[in-house]
Short mmCIF file of C-alpha atoms and ligand atoms in Angstrom, two decimals:
data_model
loop_
_atom_site.label_atom_id
_atom_site.label_comp_id
_atom_site.label_asym_id
_atom_site.label_seq_id
_atom_site.Cartn_x
_atom_site.Cartn_y
_atom_site.Cartn_z
CA MET A 1 9.49 19.42 -9.95
CA GLN A 2 8.77 20.78 -7.07
CA PRO A 3 11.04 20.99 -4.43
CA PRO A 4 9.66 19.31 -0.52
CA GLU A 5 9.19 22.88 0.92
CA VAL A 6 5.38 23.22 -1.02
CA ILE A 7 4.61 19.78 0.42
CA GLU A 8 1.98 20.27 3.01
CA GLN A 9 2.75 17.94 5.90
CA LEU A 10 -0.06 15.59 6.57
CA LEU A 11 1.19 12.86 9.09
CA GLY A 12 4.04 13.57 10.37
CA ALA A 13 7.02 10.80 10.97
CA GLU A 14 6.29 10.16 15.05
CA GLU A 15 2.51 10.34 14.55
CA ILE A 16 3.11 7.16 11.67
CA GLU A 17 5.71 5.52 13.93
CA GLY A 18 3.20 5.07 16.53
CA LYS A 19 0.46 4.08 13.68
CA VAL A 20 2.40 1.44 12.35
CA ARG A 21 3.90 -0.23 15.96
CA GLU A 22 -0.34 -0.16 16.71
CA LEU A 23 -1.14 -2.20 13.34
CA ALA A 24 1.80 -4.39 14.42
CA ALA A 25 0.43 -5.08 17.70
CA ARG A 26 -3.13 -6.11 16.34
CA ILE A 27 -1.38 -7.95 13.94
CA THR A 28 0.85 -9.77 16.20
CA GLU A 29 -2.34 -10.50 18.49
CA ASP A 30 -4.36 -11.97 15.22
CA TYR A 31 -1.59 -14.60 14.21
CA ARG A 32 -0.16 -15.43 17.19
CA GLY A 33 0.64 -19.25 16.52
CA LYS A 34 0.79 -18.65 12.91
CA ASP A 35 4.10 -17.59 10.37
CA PRO A 36 2.16 -15.46 8.17
CA VAL A 37 3.86 -14.36 4.89
CA LEU A 38 3.87 -10.37 4.27
CA VAL A 39 3.49 -9.58 0.76
CA GLY A 40 4.61 -5.71 -0.04
CA VAL A 41 3.56 -4.32 -3.03
CA LEU A 42 6.22 -2.53 -4.25
CA LYS A 43 7.89 0.03 -5.15
CA GLY A 44 5.56 1.84 -2.38
CA ALA A 45 4.58 -0.65 0.69
CA PHE A 46 8.93 -0.98 0.76
CA VAL A 47 9.17 1.66 3.48
CA MET A 48 6.54 0.52 5.51
CA MET A 49 7.15 -2.75 5.25
CA ALA A 50 9.95 -2.28 6.64
CA ASP A 51 8.97 -0.61 10.06
CA LEU A 52 5.94 -2.94 10.16
CA SER A 53 7.55 -6.44 9.77
CA ARG A 54 10.74 -5.30 12.75
CA CYS A 55 7.21 -4.75 15.02
CA ILE A 56 5.24 -7.94 14.65
CA ASP A 57 6.80 -10.25 17.08
CA LEU A 58 6.02 -13.68 15.11
CA PRO A 59 8.17 -15.34 12.71
CA VAL A 60 7.35 -13.72 9.36
CA GLU A 61 8.31 -14.15 6.29
CA MET A 62 8.24 -11.55 3.63
CA ASP A 63 8.72 -11.67 -0.22
CA PHE A 64 7.36 -8.70 -2.64
CA ILE A 65 4.85 -7.91 -5.54
CA ALA A 66 5.03 -5.20 -8.25
CA VAL A 67 2.09 -4.55 -10.56
CA SER A 68 1.87 -2.27 -13.60
CA SER A 69 0.42 1.43 -13.78
CA TYR A 70 -3.08 1.39 -15.51
CA GLY A 71 -3.99 1.13 -19.03
CA LYS A 72 -6.70 3.02 -19.92
CA GLU A 73 -9.24 -0.55 -20.16
CA THR A 74 -7.39 -1.88 -16.68
CA ALA A 75 -8.42 1.49 -14.56
CA SER A 76 -12.23 0.58 -15.43
CA SER A 77 -11.77 -3.54 -15.39
CA GLY A 78 -9.74 -3.61 -12.25
CA VAL A 79 -7.19 -5.86 -14.19
CA VAL A 80 -3.48 -5.34 -12.82
CA ARG A 81 -0.79 -6.77 -14.84
CA ILE A 82 1.71 -8.24 -12.39
CA VAL A 83 5.32 -7.00 -13.43
CA LYS A 84 7.49 -9.33 -10.58
CA ASP A 85 5.62 -12.28 -9.11
CA LEU A 86 5.96 -13.71 -5.92
CA ASP A 87 8.96 -15.97 -5.41
CA LEU A 88 7.10 -17.84 -2.07
CA ASP A 89 5.00 -20.81 -2.78
CA ILE A 90 1.66 -19.30 -0.75
CA GLU A 91 -0.67 -22.57 -0.25
CA GLY A 92 -1.71 -23.05 2.80
CA ARG A 93 0.39 -20.00 3.40
CA HIS A 94 -1.40 -16.67 5.60
CA VAL A 95 -0.95 -13.96 3.71
CA LEU A 96 -1.02 -10.20 4.23
CA LEU A 97 -0.95 -7.83 1.54
CA ILE A 98 1.28 -4.86 2.39
CA GLU A 99 0.41 -1.62 0.54
CA ASP A 100 1.01 2.18 1.22
CA ILE A 101 -2.54 2.99 0.34
CA VAL A 102 -5.72 2.37 -0.93
CA ASP A 103 -7.53 4.20 -3.15
CA THR A 104 -10.21 2.92 -5.79
CA GLY A 105 -9.38 -0.44 -4.24
CA LEU A 106 -8.62 -1.94 -7.54
CA THR A 107 -5.17 -3.20 -6.98
CA LEU A 108 -5.61 -4.82 -3.69
CA ASN A 109 -9.32 -6.19 -5.10
CA TYR A 110 -7.12 -8.00 -8.11
CA LEU A 111 -4.32 -8.82 -6.20
CA MET A 112 -6.24 -10.36 -3.48
CA ASN A 113 -8.37 -12.58 -5.70
CA THR A 114 -5.31 -13.63 -7.92
CA LEU A 115 -3.37 -14.82 -4.59
CA LYS A 116 -6.77 -16.29 -3.29
CA THR A 117 -6.33 -18.49 -6.56
CA ARG A 118 -3.09 -19.83 -5.38
CA ASN A 119 -5.06 -21.78 -1.93
CA PRO A 120 -3.53 -19.94 0.56
CA ALA A 121 -5.09 -20.87 4.19
CA SER A 122 -6.02 -16.83 4.71
CA VAL A 123 -5.39 -13.64 2.72
CA GLU A 124 -5.67 -10.19 4.72
CA VAL A 125 -5.13 -6.77 3.71
CA CYS A 126 -2.39 -3.96 5.42
CA VAL A 127 -2.71 -0.61 4.51
CA LEU A 128 -1.23 2.54 6.32
CA LEU A 129 -3.80 5.27 4.46
CA ASN A 130 -7.29 4.65 3.15
CA LYS A 131 -8.87 6.92 1.01
CA PRO A 132 -12.92 5.66 1.27
CA GLU A 133 -14.33 8.30 -0.62
CA ALA A 134 -12.28 7.24 -3.50
CA ARG A 135 -13.29 3.55 -3.59
CA LYS A 136 -14.70 1.70 -6.90
CA VAL A 137 -15.18 -1.73 -5.97
CA ASP A 138 -16.03 -3.40 -2.18
CA MET A 139 -13.17 -4.72 -0.39
CA GLU A 140 -12.62 -5.51 3.12
CA VAL A 141 -9.14 -3.60 4.44
CA ARG A 142 -8.80 -6.04 7.79
CA TYR A 143 -5.63 -3.37 8.58
CA SER A 144 -5.84 0.28 7.94
CA GLY A 145 -3.97 3.12 9.55
CA PHE A 146 -5.29 6.57 8.51
CA GLU A 147 -8.00 7.67 7.06
CA ILE A 148 -7.34 10.41 4.77
CA PRO A 149 -9.24 12.87 1.89
CA ASP A 150 -9.16 12.47 -1.52
CA ARG A 151 -5.71 14.16 -1.83
CA PHE A 152 -2.63 13.08 -3.35
CA VAL A 153 0.14 11.92 -1.24
CA VAL A 154 3.32 11.89 -0.67
CA GLY A 155 6.40 10.28 0.86
CA TYR A 156 7.02 7.55 3.26
CA GLY A 157 7.51 5.06 0.22
CA LEU A 158 4.59 7.10 -2.13
CA ASP A 159 6.32 9.34 -5.34
CA PHE A 160 5.00 11.36 -7.43
CA ALA A 161 7.37 10.06 -10.87
CA GLU A 162 9.28 9.04 -8.63
CA ARG A 163 10.50 11.51 -6.21
CA PHE A 164 9.66 12.10 -2.50
CA ARG A 165 9.49 8.32 -1.52
CA HIS A 166 12.25 9.27 0.68
CA LEU A 167 10.67 11.75 2.62
CA PRO A 168 9.76 10.72 6.43
CA TYR A 169 6.73 12.29 6.48
CA ILE A 170 3.16 12.30 4.56
CA GLY A 171 2.61 15.44 2.35
CA ILE A 172 0.31 16.83 0.17
CA LEU A 173 1.17 17.42 -3.32
CA PRO A 174 -0.41 21.02 -4.20
CA ASP A 175 -3.09 20.84 -6.80
CA GLU A 176 -1.35 22.56 -9.59
CA VAL A 177 1.57 19.85 -9.55
CA ALA A 178 -0.84 16.86 -8.68
CA THR A 179 -3.29 18.36 -11.68
CA GLY A 180 -3.16 15.76 -14.14
CA VAL A 181 -1.57 12.60 -12.26
CA GLU A 182 -4.24 10.28 -12.99
CA GLU A 183 -4.35 11.19 -16.27
CA SER A 184 -1.03 10.47 -17.05
CA TRP A 185 -1.11 7.39 -14.89
CA GLU A 186 -3.93 5.92 -17.77
CA THR A 187 -2.18 6.93 -20.50
CA GLU A 188 1.17 5.23 -19.56
P1 5GP B 1 -5.96 1.89 -6.20
O1 5GP B 1 -6.48 2.74 -6.57
O2 5GP B 1 -6.29 0.54 -7.02
O3 5GP B 1 -6.49 1.59 -4.67
O4 5GP B 1 -4.39 2.38 -5.69
C1 5GP B 1 -3.48 2.25 -6.63
C2 5GP B 1 -1.84 2.88 -6.51
O5 5GP B 1 -2.56 4.10 -6.98
C3 5GP B 1 -1.39 2.51 -4.83
O6 5GP B 1 -1.13 1.98 -5.06
C4 5GP B 1 -0.50 4.06 -5.15
O7 5GP B 1 0.44 3.37 -5.58
C5 5GP B 1 -1.04 4.82 -5.97
N1 5GP B 1 -1.69 5.98 -5.42
C6 5GP B 1 -3.08 6.26 -4.97
N2 5GP B 1 -3.32 7.30 -4.22
C7 5GP B 1 -2.29 7.78 -4.14
C8 5GP B 1 -1.81 9.06 -3.72
O8 5GP B 1 -2.21 9.76 -3.37
N3 5GP B 1 -0.34 9.59 -4.07
C9 5GP B 1 -0.09 8.23 -4.50
N4 5GP B 1 1.52 8.64 -4.45
N5 5GP B 1 0.05 7.37 -4.68
C10 5GP B 1 -1.42 7.02 -4.77
#
């Protein structure tokens, strides 16, 4: 496992803070008069959720959902197993899914479709990072912070084998460390 020194910084803490404030301002404006439910996708979204929610000037409620890593078939089918479901009833509620990163889009697409079956008033997505080159499903991401290249990133909630989530910045994991990451996900 590599120490943080080998991680090349992509986005600094101040840059991230500015973007989170910008997203929060847009959300505050768009949901004025409403009391949305913010749903953080564990574990990666916990840092974003904490920062974003404190900048949204609305009576928000919060909940979390956790999904399993991809298995071999599920990676291609886009089926993701929910390992921790919501505690709140979202029927008739405005739901905003908060995620650290959208890569292939399979996770958020599956979650959106699943949550829509529970008859919410609306479901939208807010991500800090977006890798458009990696997308496999066509899905609308209403709030997107930064577009980044198709590299493996860590920090600000994002991990590599549970490490680096605590870094206040986002950095690129060197290729020699990141190589094989997708394969290891698929064989989990
Ligand atoms: P999806 O491919 O379904 O859009 O993203 C699935 C999940 O893969 C994300 O929620 C995130 O947990 C993980 N992921 C995708 N790209 C990266 C990355 O660059 N770094 C890290 N740490 N996780 C990633």
